[in-house]
Short mmCIF file of C-alpha atoms (C1' of nucleotides) in Angstrom, two decimals:
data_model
loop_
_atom_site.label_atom_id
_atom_site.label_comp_id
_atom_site.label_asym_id
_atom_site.label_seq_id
_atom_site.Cartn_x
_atom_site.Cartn_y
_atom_site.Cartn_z
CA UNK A 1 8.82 -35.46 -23.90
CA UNK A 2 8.82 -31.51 -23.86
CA UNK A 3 9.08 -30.80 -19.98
CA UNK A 4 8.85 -27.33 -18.49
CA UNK A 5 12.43 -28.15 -17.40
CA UNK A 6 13.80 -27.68 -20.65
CA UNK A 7 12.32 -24.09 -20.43
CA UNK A 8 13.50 -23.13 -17.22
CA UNK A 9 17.20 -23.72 -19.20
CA UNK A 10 16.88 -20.46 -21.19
CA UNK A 11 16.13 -18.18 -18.59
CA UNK A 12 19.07 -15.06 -18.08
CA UNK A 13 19.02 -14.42 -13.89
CA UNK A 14 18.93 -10.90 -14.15
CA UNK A 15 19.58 -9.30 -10.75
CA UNK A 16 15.76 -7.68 -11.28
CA UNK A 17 14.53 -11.74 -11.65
CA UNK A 18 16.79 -13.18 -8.64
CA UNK A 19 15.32 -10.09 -6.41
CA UNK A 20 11.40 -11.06 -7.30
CA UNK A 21 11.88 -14.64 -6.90
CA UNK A 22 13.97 -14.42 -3.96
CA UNK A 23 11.30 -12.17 -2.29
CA UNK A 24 8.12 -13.97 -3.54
CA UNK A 25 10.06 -16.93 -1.64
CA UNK A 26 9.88 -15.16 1.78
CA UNK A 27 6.38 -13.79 1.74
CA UNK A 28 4.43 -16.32 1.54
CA UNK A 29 1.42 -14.05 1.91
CA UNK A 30 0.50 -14.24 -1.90
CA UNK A 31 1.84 -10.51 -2.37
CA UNK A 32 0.25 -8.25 -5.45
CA UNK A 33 2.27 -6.40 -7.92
CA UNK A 34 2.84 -3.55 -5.67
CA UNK A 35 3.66 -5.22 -2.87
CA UNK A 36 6.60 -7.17 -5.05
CA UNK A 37 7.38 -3.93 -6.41
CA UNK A 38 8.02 -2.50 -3.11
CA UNK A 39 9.61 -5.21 -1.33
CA UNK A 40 11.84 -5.82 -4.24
CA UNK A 41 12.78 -1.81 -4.45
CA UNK A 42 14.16 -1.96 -0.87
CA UNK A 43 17.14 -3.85 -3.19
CA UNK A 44 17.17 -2.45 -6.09
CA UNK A 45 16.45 1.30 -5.83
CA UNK A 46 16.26 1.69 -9.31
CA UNK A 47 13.87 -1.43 -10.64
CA UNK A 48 11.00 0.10 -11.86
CA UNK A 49 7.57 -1.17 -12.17
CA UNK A 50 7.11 -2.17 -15.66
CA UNK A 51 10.10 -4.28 -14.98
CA UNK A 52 8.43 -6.00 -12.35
CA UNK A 53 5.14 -6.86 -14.24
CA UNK A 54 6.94 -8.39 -17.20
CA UNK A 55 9.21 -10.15 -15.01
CA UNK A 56 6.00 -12.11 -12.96
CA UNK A 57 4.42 -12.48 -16.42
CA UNK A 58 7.21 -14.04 -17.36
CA UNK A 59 8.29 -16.22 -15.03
CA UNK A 60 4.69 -17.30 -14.64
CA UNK A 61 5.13 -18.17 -18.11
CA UNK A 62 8.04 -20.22 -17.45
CA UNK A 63 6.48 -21.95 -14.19
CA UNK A 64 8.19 -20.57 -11.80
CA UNK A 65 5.34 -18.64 -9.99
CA UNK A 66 1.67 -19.17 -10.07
CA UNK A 67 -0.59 -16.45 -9.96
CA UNK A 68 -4.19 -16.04 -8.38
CA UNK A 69 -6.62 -13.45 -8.40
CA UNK A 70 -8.92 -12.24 -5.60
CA UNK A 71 -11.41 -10.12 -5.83
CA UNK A 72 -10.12 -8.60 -9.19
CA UNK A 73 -6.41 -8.46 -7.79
CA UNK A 74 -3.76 -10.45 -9.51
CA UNK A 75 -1.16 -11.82 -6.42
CA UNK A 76 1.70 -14.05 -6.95
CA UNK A 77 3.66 -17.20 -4.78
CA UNK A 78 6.35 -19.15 -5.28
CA UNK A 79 5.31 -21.86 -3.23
CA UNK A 80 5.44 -25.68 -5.52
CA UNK A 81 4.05 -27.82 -3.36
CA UNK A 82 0.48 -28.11 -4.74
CA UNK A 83 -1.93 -26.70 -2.25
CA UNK A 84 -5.32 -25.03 -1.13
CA UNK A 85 -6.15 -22.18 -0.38
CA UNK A 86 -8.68 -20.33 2.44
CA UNK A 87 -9.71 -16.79 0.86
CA UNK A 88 -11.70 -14.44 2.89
CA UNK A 89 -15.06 -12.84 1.19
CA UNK A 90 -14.70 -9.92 3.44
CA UNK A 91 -11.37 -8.63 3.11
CA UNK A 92 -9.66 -10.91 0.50
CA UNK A 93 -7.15 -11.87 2.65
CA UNK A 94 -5.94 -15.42 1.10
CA UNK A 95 -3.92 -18.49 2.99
CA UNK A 96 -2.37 -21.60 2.03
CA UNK A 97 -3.70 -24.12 2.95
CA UNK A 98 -2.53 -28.11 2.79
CA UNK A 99 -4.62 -31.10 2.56
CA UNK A 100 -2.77 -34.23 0.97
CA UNK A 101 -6.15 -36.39 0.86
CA UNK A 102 -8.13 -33.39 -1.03
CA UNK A 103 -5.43 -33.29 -3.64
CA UNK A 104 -5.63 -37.15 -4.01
CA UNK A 105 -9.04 -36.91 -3.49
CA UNK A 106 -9.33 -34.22 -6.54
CA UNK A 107 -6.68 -35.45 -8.96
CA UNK A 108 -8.64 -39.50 -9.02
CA UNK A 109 -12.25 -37.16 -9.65
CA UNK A 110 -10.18 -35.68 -12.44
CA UNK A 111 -8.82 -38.59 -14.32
CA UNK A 112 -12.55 -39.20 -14.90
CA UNK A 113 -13.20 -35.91 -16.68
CA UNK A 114 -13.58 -36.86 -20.62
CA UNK A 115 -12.23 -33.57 -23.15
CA UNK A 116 -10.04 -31.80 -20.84
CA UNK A 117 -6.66 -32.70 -19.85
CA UNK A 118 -6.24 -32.01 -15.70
CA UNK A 119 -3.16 -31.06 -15.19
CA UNK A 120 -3.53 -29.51 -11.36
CA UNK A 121 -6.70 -29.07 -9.15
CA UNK A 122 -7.09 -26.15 -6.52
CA UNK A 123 -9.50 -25.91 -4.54
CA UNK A 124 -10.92 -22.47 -2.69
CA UNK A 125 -12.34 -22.20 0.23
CA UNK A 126 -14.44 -19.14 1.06
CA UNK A 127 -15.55 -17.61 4.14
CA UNK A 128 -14.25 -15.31 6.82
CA UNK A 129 -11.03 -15.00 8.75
CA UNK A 130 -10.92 -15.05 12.10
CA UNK A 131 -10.33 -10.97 12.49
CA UNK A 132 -13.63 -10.10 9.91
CA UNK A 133 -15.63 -12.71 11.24
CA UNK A 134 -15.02 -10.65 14.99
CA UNK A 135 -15.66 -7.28 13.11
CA UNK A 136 -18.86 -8.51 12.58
CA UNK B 1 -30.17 -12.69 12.06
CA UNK B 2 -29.18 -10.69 9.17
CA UNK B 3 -30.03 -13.26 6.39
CA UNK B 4 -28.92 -12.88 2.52
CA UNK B 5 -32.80 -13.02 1.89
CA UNK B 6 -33.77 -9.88 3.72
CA UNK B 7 -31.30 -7.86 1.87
CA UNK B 8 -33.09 -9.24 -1.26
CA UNK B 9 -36.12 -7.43 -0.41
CA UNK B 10 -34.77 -3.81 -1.06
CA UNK B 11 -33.68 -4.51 -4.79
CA UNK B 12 -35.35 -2.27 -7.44
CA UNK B 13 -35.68 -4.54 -10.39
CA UNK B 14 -35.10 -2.04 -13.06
CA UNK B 15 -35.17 -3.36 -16.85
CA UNK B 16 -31.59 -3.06 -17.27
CA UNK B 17 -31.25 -5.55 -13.71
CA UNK B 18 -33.72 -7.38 -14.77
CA UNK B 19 -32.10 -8.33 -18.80
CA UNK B 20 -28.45 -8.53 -17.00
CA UNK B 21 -29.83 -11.41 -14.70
CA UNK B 22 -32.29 -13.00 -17.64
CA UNK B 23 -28.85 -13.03 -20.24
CA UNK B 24 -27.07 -14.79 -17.48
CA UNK B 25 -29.29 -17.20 -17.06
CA UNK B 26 -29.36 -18.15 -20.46
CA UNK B 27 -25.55 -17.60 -20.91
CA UNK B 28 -23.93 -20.49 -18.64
CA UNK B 29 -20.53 -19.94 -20.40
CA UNK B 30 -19.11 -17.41 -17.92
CA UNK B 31 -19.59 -14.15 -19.71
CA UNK B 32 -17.31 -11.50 -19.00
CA UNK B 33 -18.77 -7.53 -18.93
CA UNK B 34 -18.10 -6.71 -22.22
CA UNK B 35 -20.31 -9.76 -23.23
CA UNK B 36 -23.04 -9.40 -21.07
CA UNK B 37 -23.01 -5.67 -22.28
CA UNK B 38 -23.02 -7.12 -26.16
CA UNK B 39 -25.64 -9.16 -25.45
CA UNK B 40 -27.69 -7.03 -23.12
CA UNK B 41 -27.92 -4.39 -25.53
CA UNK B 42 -29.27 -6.04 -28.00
CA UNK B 43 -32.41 -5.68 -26.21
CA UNK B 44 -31.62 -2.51 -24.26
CA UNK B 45 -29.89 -0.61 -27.30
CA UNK B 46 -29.36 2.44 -24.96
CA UNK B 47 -27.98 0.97 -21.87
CA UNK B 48 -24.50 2.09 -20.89
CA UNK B 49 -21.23 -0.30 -19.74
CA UNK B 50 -20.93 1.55 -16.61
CA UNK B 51 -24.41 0.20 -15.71
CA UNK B 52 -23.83 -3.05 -16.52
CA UNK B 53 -20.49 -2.57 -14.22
CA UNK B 54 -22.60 -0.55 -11.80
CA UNK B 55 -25.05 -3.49 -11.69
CA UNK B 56 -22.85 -6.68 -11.64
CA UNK B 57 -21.36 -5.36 -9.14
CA UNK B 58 -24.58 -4.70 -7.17
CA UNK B 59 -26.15 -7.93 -7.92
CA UNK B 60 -22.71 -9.54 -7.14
CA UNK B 61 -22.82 -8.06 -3.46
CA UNK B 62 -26.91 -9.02 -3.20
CA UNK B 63 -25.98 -12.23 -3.54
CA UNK B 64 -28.10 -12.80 -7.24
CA UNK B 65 -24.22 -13.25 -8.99
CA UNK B 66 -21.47 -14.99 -8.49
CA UNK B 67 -17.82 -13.23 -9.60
CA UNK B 68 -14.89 -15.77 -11.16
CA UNK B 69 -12.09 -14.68 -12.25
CA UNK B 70 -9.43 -16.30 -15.00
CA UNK B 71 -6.50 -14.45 -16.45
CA UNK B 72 -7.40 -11.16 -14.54
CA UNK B 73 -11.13 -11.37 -16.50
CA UNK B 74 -13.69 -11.05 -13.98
CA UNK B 75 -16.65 -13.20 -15.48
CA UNK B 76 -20.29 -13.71 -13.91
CA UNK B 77 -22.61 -16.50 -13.66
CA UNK B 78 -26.16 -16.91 -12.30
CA UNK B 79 -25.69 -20.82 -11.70
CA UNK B 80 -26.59 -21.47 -7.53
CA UNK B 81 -25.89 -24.94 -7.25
CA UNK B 82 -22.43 -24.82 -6.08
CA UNK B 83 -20.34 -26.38 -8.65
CA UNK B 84 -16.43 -26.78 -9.75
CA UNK B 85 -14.42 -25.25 -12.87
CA UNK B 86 -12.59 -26.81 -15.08
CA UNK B 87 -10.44 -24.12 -16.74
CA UNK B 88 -8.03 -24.27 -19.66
CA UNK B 89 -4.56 -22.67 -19.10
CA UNK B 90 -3.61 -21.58 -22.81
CA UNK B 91 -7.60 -20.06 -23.49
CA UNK B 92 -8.77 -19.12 -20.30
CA UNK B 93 -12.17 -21.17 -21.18
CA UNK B 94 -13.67 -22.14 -18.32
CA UNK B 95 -16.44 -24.82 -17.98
CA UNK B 96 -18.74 -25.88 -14.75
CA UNK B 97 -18.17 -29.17 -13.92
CA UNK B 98 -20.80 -31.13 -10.95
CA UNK B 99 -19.17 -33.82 -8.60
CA UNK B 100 -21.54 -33.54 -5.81
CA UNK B 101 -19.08 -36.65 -3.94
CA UNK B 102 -16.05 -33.88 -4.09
CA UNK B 103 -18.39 -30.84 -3.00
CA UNK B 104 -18.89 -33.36 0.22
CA UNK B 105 -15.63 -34.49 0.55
CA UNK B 106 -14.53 -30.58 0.48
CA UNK B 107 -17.21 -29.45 2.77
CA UNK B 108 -16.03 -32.28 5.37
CA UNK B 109 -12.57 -31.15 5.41
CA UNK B 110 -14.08 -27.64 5.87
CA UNK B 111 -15.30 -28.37 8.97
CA UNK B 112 -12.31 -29.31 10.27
CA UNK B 113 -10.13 -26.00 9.81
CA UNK B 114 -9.61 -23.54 12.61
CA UNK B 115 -9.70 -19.84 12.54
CA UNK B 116 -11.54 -19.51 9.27
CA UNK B 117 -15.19 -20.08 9.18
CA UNK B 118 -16.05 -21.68 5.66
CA UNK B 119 -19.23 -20.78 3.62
CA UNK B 120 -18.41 -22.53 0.48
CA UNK B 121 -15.69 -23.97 -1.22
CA UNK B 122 -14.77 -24.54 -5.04
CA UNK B 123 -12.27 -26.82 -7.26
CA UNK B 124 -10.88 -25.51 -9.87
CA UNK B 125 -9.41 -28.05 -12.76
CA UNK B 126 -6.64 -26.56 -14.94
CA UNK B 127 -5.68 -28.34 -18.28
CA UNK B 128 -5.83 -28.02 -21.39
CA UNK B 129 -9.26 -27.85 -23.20
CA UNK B 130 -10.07 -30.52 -26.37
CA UNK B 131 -9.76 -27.36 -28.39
CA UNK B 132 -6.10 -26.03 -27.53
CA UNK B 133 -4.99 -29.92 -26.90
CA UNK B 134 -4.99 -30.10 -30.58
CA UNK B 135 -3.53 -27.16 -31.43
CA UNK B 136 -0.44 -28.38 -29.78
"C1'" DG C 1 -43.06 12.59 -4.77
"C1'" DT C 2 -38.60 10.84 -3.63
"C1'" DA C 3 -34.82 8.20 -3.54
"C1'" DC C 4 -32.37 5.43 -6.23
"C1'" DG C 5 -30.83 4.14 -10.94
"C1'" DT C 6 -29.32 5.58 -15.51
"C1'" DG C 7 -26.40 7.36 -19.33
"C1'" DC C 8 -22.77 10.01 -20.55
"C1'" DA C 9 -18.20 11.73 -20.37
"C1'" DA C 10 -14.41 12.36 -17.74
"C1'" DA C 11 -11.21 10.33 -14.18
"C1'" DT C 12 -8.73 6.77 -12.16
"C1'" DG C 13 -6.02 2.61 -11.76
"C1'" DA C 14 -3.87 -1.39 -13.62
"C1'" DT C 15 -1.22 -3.22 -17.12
"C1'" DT C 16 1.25 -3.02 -21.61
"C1'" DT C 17 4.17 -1.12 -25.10
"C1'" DG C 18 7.95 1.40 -27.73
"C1'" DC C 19 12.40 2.58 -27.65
"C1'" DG C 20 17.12 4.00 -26.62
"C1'" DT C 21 20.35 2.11 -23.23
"C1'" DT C 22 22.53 -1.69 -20.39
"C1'" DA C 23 24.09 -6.11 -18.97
"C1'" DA C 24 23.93 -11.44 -18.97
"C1'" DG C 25 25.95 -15.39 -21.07
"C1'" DC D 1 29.89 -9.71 -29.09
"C1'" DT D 2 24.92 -10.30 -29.33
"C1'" DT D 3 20.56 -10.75 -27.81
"C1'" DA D 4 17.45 -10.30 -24.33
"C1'" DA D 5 16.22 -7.32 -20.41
"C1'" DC D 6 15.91 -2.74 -18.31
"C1'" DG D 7 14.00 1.85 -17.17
"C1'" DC D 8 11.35 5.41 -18.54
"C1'" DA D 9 7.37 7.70 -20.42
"C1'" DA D 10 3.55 7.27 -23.15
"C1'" DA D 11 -0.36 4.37 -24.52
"C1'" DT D 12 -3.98 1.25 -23.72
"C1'" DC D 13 -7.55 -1.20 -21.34
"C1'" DA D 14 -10.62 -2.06 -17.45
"C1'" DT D 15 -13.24 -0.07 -14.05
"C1'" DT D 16 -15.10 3.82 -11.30
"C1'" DT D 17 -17.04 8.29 -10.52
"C1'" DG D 18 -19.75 12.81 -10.79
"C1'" DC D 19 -23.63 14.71 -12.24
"C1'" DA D 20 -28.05 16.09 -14.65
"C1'" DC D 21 -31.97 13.53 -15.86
"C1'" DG D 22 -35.39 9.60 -15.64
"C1'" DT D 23 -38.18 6.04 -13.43
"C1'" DA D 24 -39.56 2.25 -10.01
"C1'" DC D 25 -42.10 1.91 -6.09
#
DNA sequence: GTACGTGCAAATGATTTGCGTTAAG
DNA sequence: CTTAACGCAAATCATTTGCACGTAC
């Protein structure tokens, strides 16, 4: 059976890769290309930016990252344990958030869906954090 | 209170508003702005894209639009009852899918989170569509 | 009549690409 | 060694903006 384990095999660790990965692994904010970019410069003074959008496109491509988009914004985790998330409308801040009886929940309503092969669920919930919702 | 509905009041429903929202109803499939603008146009031959973006983005914020987003494509869609996606990973096609027990279910679990006050929430299914399935 | 919306062209911002150089395995 | 990845600068693509003119209310 053709795994995405056999891909992760043919991937070179470039210094630029272990940096991106290592630091999408302790910000568990769902950072955006820049952020990456900046965090990961801190490191390596000299990585430039191009070299940090192939490298989450690629790795993305190879399952090692997941990327979401809010509110036209591409943002990346590292985070594998399959989860939820609470997003914001006002300020697009976005949080993780777990529910293992959603995901069962989910993945049984999906098993019924004819023509589409579920591989993952997600759901989003929208609304306002804490700090907007006082703006308000 | 400051309801969604009073805002509606103060929209001018120019021609070029009013075709944007008509070819969304009819268009269920998640257009993106380049196809409402192909499809607008054919009965406004001299409207511009930057009114289409001006307007999707105003209707978006009125409340008359809802914004997706798959593989950094923004797409719109004119379709209130609150529904779940199921999107394919290798085509970015993206389908609405009604389980009104999981809407429920989601809402329930909703109500139970802290620090975030939840208007709406929505699960997305990723897989592969019948299409690229068989392409594999 | 007036304020808001439009179309156009130019500006911005995000992302991708081409290519000579560098480093991982 | 050899091939894939890097860094840089230029190119592309999506989206926004400024402004003179037009139109909904």
């Amino acid at each position: 059976m053709a795994m995405k384990t056999t891909e992760k095999a043919d991937i070179k660790y470039t210094n630029q890769r272990v940096e991106i990965l290592a630091f999408l692994r302790e910000h568990d904010g769902h950072p955006t290309v820049d952020e990456v970019y900046d965090g990961v410069r801190k490191k390596l003074t000299r990585i430039s930016k191009a070299t940090v959008y192939k490298n989450l496109k690629f790795l993305t491509e190879k399952g090692l990252l997941e990327e979401v988009n809010v509110k036209g914004v591409s943002r990346f985790e590292a985070n594998f344990i399959p989860h939820h998330h609470l997003i914001c409308r006002e300020c697009g801040m976005m949080e993780d958030f777990n529910s293992e009886q959603l995901m069962d929940y989910s993945m049984k309503i999906a098993e019924e869906i004819e023509g589409f092969t579920i591989v993952s669920t997600s759901t989003n919930f929208y609304g306002l954090c804490k700090k907007c919702k006082e703006e308000m």
